[in-house]
mmCIF file of C-alpha atoms in Angstrom:
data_model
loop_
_atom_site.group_PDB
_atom_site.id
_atom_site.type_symbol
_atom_site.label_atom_id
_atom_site.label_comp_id
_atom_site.label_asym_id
_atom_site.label_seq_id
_atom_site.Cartn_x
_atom_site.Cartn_y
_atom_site.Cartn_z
ATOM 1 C CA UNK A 1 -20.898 1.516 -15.175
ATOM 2 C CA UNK A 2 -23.658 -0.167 -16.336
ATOM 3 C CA UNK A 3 -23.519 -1.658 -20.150
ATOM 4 C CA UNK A 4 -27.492 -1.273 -20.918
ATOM 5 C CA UNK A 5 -28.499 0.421 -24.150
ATOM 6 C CA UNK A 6 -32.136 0.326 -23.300
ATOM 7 C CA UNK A 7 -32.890 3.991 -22.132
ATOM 8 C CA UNK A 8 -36.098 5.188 -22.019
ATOM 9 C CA UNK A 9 -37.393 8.793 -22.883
ATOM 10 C CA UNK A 10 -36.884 10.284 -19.086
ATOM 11 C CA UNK A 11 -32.709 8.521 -19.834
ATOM 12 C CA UNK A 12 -33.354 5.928 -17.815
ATOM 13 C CA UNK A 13 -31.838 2.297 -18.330
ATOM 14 C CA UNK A 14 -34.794 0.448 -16.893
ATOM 15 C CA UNK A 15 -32.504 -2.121 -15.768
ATOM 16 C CA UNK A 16 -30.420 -0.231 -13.483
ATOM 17 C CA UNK A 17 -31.675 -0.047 -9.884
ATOM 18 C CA UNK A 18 -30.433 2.560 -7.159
ATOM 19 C CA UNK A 19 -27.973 -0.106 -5.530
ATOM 20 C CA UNK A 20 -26.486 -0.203 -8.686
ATOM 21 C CA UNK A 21 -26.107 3.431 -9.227
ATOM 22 C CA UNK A 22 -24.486 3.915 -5.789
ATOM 23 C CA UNK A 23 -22.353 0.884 -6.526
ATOM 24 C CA UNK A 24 -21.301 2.969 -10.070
ATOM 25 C CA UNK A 25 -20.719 6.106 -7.657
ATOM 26 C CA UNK A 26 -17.887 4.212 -5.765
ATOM 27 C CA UNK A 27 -16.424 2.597 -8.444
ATOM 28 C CA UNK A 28 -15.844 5.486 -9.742
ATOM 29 C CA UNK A 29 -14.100 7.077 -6.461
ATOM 30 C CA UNK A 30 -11.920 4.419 -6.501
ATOM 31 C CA UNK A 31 -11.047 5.090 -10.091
ATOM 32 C CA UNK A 32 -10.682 9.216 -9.144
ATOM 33 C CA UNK A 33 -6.830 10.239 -10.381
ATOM 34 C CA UNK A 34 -7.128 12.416 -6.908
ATOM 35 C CA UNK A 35 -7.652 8.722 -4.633
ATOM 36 C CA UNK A 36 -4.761 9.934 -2.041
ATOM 37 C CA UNK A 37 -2.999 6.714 -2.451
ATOM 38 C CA UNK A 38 0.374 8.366 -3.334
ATOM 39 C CA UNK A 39 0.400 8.050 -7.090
ATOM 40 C CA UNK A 40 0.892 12.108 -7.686
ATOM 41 C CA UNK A 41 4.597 11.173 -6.637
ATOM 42 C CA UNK A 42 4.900 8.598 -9.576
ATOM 43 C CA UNK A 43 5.456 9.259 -13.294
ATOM 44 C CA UNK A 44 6.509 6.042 -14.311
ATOM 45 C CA UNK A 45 9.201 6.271 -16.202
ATOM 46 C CA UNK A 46 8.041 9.480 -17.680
ATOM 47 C CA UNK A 47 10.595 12.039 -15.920
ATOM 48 C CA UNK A 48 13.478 10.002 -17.289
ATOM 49 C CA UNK A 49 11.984 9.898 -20.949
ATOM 50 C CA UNK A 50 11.483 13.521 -20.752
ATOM 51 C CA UNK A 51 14.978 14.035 -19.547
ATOM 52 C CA UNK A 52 16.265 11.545 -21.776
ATOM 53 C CA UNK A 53 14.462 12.897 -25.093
ATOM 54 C CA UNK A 54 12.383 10.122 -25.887
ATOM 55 C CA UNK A 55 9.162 12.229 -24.737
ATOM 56 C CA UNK A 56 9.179 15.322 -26.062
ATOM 57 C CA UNK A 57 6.044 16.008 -27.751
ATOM 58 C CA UNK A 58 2.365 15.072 -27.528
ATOM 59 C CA UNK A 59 3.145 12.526 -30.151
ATOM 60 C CA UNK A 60 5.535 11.320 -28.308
ATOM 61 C CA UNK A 61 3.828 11.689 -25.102
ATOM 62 C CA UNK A 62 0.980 9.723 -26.465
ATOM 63 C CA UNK A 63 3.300 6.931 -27.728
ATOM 64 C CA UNK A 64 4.944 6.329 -24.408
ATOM 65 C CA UNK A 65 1.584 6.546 -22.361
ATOM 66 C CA UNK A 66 0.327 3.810 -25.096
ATOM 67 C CA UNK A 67 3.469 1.619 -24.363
ATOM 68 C CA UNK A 68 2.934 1.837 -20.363
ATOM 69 C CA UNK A 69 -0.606 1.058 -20.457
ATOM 70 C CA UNK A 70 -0.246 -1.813 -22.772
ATOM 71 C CA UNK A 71 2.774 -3.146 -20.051
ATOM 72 C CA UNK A 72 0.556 -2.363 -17.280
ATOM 73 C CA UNK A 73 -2.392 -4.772 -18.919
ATOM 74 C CA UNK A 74 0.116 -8.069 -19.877
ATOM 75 C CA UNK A 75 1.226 -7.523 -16.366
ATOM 76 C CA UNK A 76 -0.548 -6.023 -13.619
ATOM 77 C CA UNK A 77 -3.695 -6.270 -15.619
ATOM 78 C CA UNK A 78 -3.297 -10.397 -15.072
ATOM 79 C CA UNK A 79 -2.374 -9.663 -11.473
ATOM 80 C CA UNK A 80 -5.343 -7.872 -11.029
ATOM 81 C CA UNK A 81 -8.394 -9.898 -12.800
ATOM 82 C CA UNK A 82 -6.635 -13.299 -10.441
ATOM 83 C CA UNK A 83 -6.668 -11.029 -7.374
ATOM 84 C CA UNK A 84 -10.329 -10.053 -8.530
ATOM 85 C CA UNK A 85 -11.640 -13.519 -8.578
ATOM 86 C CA UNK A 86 -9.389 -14.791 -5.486
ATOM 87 C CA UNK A 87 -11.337 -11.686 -3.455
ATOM 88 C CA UNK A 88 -14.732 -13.096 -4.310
ATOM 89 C CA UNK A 89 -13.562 -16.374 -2.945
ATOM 90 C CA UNK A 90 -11.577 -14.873 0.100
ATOM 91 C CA UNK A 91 -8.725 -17.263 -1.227
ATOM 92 C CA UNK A 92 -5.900 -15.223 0.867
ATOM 93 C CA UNK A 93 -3.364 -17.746 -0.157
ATOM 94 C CA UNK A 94 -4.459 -17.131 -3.723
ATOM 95 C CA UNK A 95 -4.061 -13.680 -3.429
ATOM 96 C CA UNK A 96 -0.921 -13.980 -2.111
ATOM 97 C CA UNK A 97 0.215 -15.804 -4.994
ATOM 98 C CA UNK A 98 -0.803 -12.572 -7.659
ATOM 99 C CA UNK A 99 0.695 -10.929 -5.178
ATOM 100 C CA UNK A 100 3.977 -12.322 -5.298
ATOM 101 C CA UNK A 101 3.731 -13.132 -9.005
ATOM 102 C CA UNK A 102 3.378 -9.317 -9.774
ATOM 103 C CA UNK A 103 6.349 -8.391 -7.868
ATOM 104 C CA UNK A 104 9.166 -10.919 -8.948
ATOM 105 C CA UNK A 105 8.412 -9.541 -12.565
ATOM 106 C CA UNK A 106 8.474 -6.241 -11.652
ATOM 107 C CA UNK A 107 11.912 -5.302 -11.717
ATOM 108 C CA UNK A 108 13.543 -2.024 -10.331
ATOM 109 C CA UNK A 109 13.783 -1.038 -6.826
ATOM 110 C CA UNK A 110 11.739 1.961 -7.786
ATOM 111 C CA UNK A 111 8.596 0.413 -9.543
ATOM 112 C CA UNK A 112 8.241 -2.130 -6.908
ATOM 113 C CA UNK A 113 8.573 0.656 -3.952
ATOM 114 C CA UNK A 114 5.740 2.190 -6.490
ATOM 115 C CA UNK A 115 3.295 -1.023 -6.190
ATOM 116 C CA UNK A 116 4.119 -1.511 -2.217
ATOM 117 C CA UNK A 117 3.595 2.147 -1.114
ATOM 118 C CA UNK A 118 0.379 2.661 -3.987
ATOM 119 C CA UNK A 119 -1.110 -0.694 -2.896
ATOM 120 C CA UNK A 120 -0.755 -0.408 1.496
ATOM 121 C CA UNK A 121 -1.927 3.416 0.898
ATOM 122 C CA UNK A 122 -5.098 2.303 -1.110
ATOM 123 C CA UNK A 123 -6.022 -1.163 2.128
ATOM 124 C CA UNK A 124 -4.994 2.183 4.375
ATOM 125 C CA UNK A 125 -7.661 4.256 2.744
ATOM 126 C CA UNK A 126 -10.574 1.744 2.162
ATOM 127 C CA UNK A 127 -10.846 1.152 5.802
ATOM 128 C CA UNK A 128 -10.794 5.035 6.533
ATOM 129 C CA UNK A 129 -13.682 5.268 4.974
ATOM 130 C CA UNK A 130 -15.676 1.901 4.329
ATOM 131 C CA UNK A 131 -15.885 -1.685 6.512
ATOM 132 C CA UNK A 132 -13.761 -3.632 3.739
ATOM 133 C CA UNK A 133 -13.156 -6.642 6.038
ATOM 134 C CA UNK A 134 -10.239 -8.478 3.288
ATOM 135 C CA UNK A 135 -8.538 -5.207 3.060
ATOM 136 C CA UNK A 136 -8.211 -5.457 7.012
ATOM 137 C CA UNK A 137 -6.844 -8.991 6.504
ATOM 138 C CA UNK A 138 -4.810 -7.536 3.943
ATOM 139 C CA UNK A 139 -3.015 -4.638 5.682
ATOM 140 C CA UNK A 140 -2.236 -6.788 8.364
ATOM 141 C CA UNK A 141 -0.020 -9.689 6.037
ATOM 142 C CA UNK A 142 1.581 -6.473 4.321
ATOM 143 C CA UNK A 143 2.406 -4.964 7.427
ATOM 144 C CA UNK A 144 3.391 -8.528 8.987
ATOM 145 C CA UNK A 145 5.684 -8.741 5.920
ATOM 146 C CA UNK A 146 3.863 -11.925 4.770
ATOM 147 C CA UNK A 147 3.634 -10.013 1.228
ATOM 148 C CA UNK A 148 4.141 -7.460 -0.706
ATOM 149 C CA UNK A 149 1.056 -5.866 -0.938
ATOM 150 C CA UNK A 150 1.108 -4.489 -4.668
ATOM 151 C CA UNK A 151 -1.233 -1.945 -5.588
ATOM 152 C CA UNK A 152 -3.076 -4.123 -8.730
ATOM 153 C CA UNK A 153 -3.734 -6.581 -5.654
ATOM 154 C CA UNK A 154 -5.267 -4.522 -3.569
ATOM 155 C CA UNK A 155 -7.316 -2.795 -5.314
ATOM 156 C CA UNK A 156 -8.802 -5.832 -6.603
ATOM 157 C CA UNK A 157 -9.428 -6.431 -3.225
ATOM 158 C CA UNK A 158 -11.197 -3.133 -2.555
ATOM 159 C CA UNK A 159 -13.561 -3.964 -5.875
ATOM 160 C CA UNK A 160 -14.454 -7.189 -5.639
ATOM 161 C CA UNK A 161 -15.873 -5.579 -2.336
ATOM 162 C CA UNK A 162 -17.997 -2.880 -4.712
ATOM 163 C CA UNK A 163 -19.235 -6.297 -7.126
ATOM 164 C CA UNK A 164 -17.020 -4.821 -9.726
ATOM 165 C CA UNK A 165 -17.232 -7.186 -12.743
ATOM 166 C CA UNK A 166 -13.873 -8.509 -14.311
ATOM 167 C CA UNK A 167 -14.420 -5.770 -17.089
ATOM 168 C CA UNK A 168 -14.607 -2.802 -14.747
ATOM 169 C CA UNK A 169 -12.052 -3.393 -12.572
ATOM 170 C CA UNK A 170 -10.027 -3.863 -15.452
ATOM 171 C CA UNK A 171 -11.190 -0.356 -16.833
ATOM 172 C CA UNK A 172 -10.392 1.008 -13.660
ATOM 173 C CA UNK A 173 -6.965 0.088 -13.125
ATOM 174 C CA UNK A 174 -5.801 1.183 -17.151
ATOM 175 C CA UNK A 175 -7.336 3.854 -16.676
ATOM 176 C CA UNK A 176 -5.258 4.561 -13.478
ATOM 177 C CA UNK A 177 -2.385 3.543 -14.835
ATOM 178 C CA UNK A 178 -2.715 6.416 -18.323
ATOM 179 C CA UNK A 179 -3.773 9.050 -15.660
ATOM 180 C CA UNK A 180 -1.112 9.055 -13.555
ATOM 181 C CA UNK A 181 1.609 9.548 -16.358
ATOM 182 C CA UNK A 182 -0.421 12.117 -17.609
ATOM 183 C CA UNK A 183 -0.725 13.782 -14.352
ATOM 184 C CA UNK A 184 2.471 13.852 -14.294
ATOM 185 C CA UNK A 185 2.947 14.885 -18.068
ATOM 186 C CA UNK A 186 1.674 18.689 -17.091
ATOM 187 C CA UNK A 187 4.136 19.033 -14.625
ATOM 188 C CA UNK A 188 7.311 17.965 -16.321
ATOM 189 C CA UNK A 189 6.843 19.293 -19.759
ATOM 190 C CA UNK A 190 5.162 21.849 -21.865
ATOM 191 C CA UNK A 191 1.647 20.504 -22.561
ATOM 192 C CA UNK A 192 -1.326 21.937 -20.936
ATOM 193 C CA UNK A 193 -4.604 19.456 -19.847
ATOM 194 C CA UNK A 194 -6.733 20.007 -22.621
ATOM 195 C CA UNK A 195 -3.622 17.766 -24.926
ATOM 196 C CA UNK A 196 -3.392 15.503 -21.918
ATOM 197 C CA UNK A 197 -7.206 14.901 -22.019
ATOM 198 C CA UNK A 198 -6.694 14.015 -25.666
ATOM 199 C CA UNK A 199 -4.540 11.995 -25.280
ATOM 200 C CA UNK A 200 -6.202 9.921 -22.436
ATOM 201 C CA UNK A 201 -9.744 10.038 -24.516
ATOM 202 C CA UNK A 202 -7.240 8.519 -27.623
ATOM 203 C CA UNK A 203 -5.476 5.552 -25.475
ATOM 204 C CA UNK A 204 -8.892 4.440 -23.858
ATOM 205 C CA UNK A 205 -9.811 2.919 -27.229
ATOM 206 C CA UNK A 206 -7.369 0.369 -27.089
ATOM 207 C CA UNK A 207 -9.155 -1.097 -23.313
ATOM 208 C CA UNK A 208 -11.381 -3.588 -24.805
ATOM 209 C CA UNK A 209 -8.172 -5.328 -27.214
ATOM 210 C CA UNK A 210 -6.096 -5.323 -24.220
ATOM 211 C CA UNK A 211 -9.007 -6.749 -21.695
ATOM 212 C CA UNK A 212 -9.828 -9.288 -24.578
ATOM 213 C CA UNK A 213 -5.802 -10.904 -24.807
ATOM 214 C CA UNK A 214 -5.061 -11.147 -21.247
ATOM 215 C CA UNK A 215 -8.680 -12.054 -19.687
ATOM 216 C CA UNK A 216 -7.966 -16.018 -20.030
ATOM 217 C CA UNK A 217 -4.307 -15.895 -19.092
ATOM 218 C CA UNK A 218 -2.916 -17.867 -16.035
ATOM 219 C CA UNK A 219 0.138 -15.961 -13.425
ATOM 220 C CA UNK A 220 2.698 -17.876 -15.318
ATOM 221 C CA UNK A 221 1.695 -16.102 -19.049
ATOM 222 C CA UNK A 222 2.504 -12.450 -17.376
ATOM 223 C CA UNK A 223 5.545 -10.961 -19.496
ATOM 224 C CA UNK A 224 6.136 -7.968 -21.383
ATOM 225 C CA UNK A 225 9.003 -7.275 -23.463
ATOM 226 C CA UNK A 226 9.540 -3.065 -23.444
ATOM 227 C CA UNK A 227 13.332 -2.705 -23.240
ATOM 228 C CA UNK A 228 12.757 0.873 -23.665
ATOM 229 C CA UNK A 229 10.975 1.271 -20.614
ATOM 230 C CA UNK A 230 13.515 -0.428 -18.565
ATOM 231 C CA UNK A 231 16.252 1.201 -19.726
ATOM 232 C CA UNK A 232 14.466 4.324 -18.488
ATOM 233 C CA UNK A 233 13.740 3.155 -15.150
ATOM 234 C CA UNK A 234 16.954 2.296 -14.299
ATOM 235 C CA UNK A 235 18.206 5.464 -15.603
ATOM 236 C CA UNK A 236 16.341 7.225 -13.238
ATOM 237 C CA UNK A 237 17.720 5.683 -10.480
ATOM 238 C CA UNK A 238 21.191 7.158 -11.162
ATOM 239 C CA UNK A 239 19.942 10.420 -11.880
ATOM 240 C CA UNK A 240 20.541 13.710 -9.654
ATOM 241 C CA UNK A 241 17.602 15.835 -9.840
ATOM 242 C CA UNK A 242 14.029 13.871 -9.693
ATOM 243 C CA UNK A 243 10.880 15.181 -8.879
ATOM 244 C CA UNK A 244 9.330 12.114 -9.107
ATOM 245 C CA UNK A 245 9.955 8.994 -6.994
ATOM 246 C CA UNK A 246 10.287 6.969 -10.171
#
């Protein structure tokens, strides 16, 4: 994860001690599309463009996962970089605030059931395998119904852990947030990984533009305006064969 140029002959980045390659390492399990948090039972939206006809195509594929990622940063993207920096404090009242922010914007029973069950899976996890003493905090206000628990939020809480900078953890949730409709792209319609790759490889170019607009921006500036993508999410809730929890 490191941003150093300077590599010497043996590829090296002088710079880059073995804390901080271990520290890379986990990052980048926590950024794995297989993390067993529950996100293979997602799509976001996707099944009910497919069914609906406004995914048909890689084109069209590619436009839609464009459109969810660019949501996902003006919204859970904010969530997540004040979560980040409330983590580092151990501001629990603070984080309860992204928290809470997140959710009342979120609207549809289905993508908030998405951020609950995504973000107590992921505190759930963490402490399977690591001593992630906020996460324990954490789980315990989600499961005391003290707040939602929404998966941006928690996984901020899991990185600030790893010393992910505001950048990274950024990185890490969009690309989260491409994979999973991607994922779920090869098994609702007729496009095999090598496209899906493509198309991932394509919408990671837009990271930095979307980092740089919503870096500075306070709870209150989180909106998105994608009637589309509503429309579809509802629709799905009405519909009578789903693979896909949303």
């Amino acid at each position: 994860m490191t941003t150093s140029t300077n590599i010497d002959a043996a590829g090296v980045a002088p710079d880059v001690g073995l804390g901080d390659m271990v520290r890379a390492a986990r990052l980048m399990q926590f950024a794995d599309s297989t993390l067993p948090v529950g996100a293979f039972a997602f799509s976001n939206g996707l099944e009910s463009a497919i069914q609906t006809g406004v995914v048909s195509d890689r084109s069209s594929l590619r436009d839609y996962v464009e459109l969810v990622v660019r949501q996902a940063a003006r919204m859970d993207g904010i969530a997540l970089l004040h979560a980040l920096r409330a983590a580092r404090a151990q501001d629990i009242e603070a984080l309860k605030a992204a928290d809470q922010a997140l959710w009342s914007r979120r609207v549809g029973q289905e993508q908030q059931l998405m951020l609950a069950r995504m973000g107590k899976k992921l505190a759930e996890l963490s402490l399977k395998i690591g001593d992630f003493p906020l996460a324990q905090i954490w789980l315990t206000a989600i499961k005391a119904e003290q707040t939602p628990g929404c998966f941006p939020v928690t996984q901020a809480i899991v990185l600030a852990q790893l010393q992910a900078t505001d950048q990274e953890a950024f990185v890490l949730h969009q690309y989260g947030v491409a994979s999973m409709v991607l994922s779920a792209a090869v098994r609702l319609m007729r496009i095999d990984h090598f496209e899906t790759q493509s198309v991932l490889f394509e919408i990671q170019q837009r990271v930095g533009e979307d980092y740089a607009a919503v870096r500075d921006l306070e709870l209150d500036d989180m909106s998105v305006f994608a009637p589309v993508f509503d429309v579809l999410v509802a629709h799905h809730t009405k519909t009578h064969v789903r693979l896909f929890m949303n």
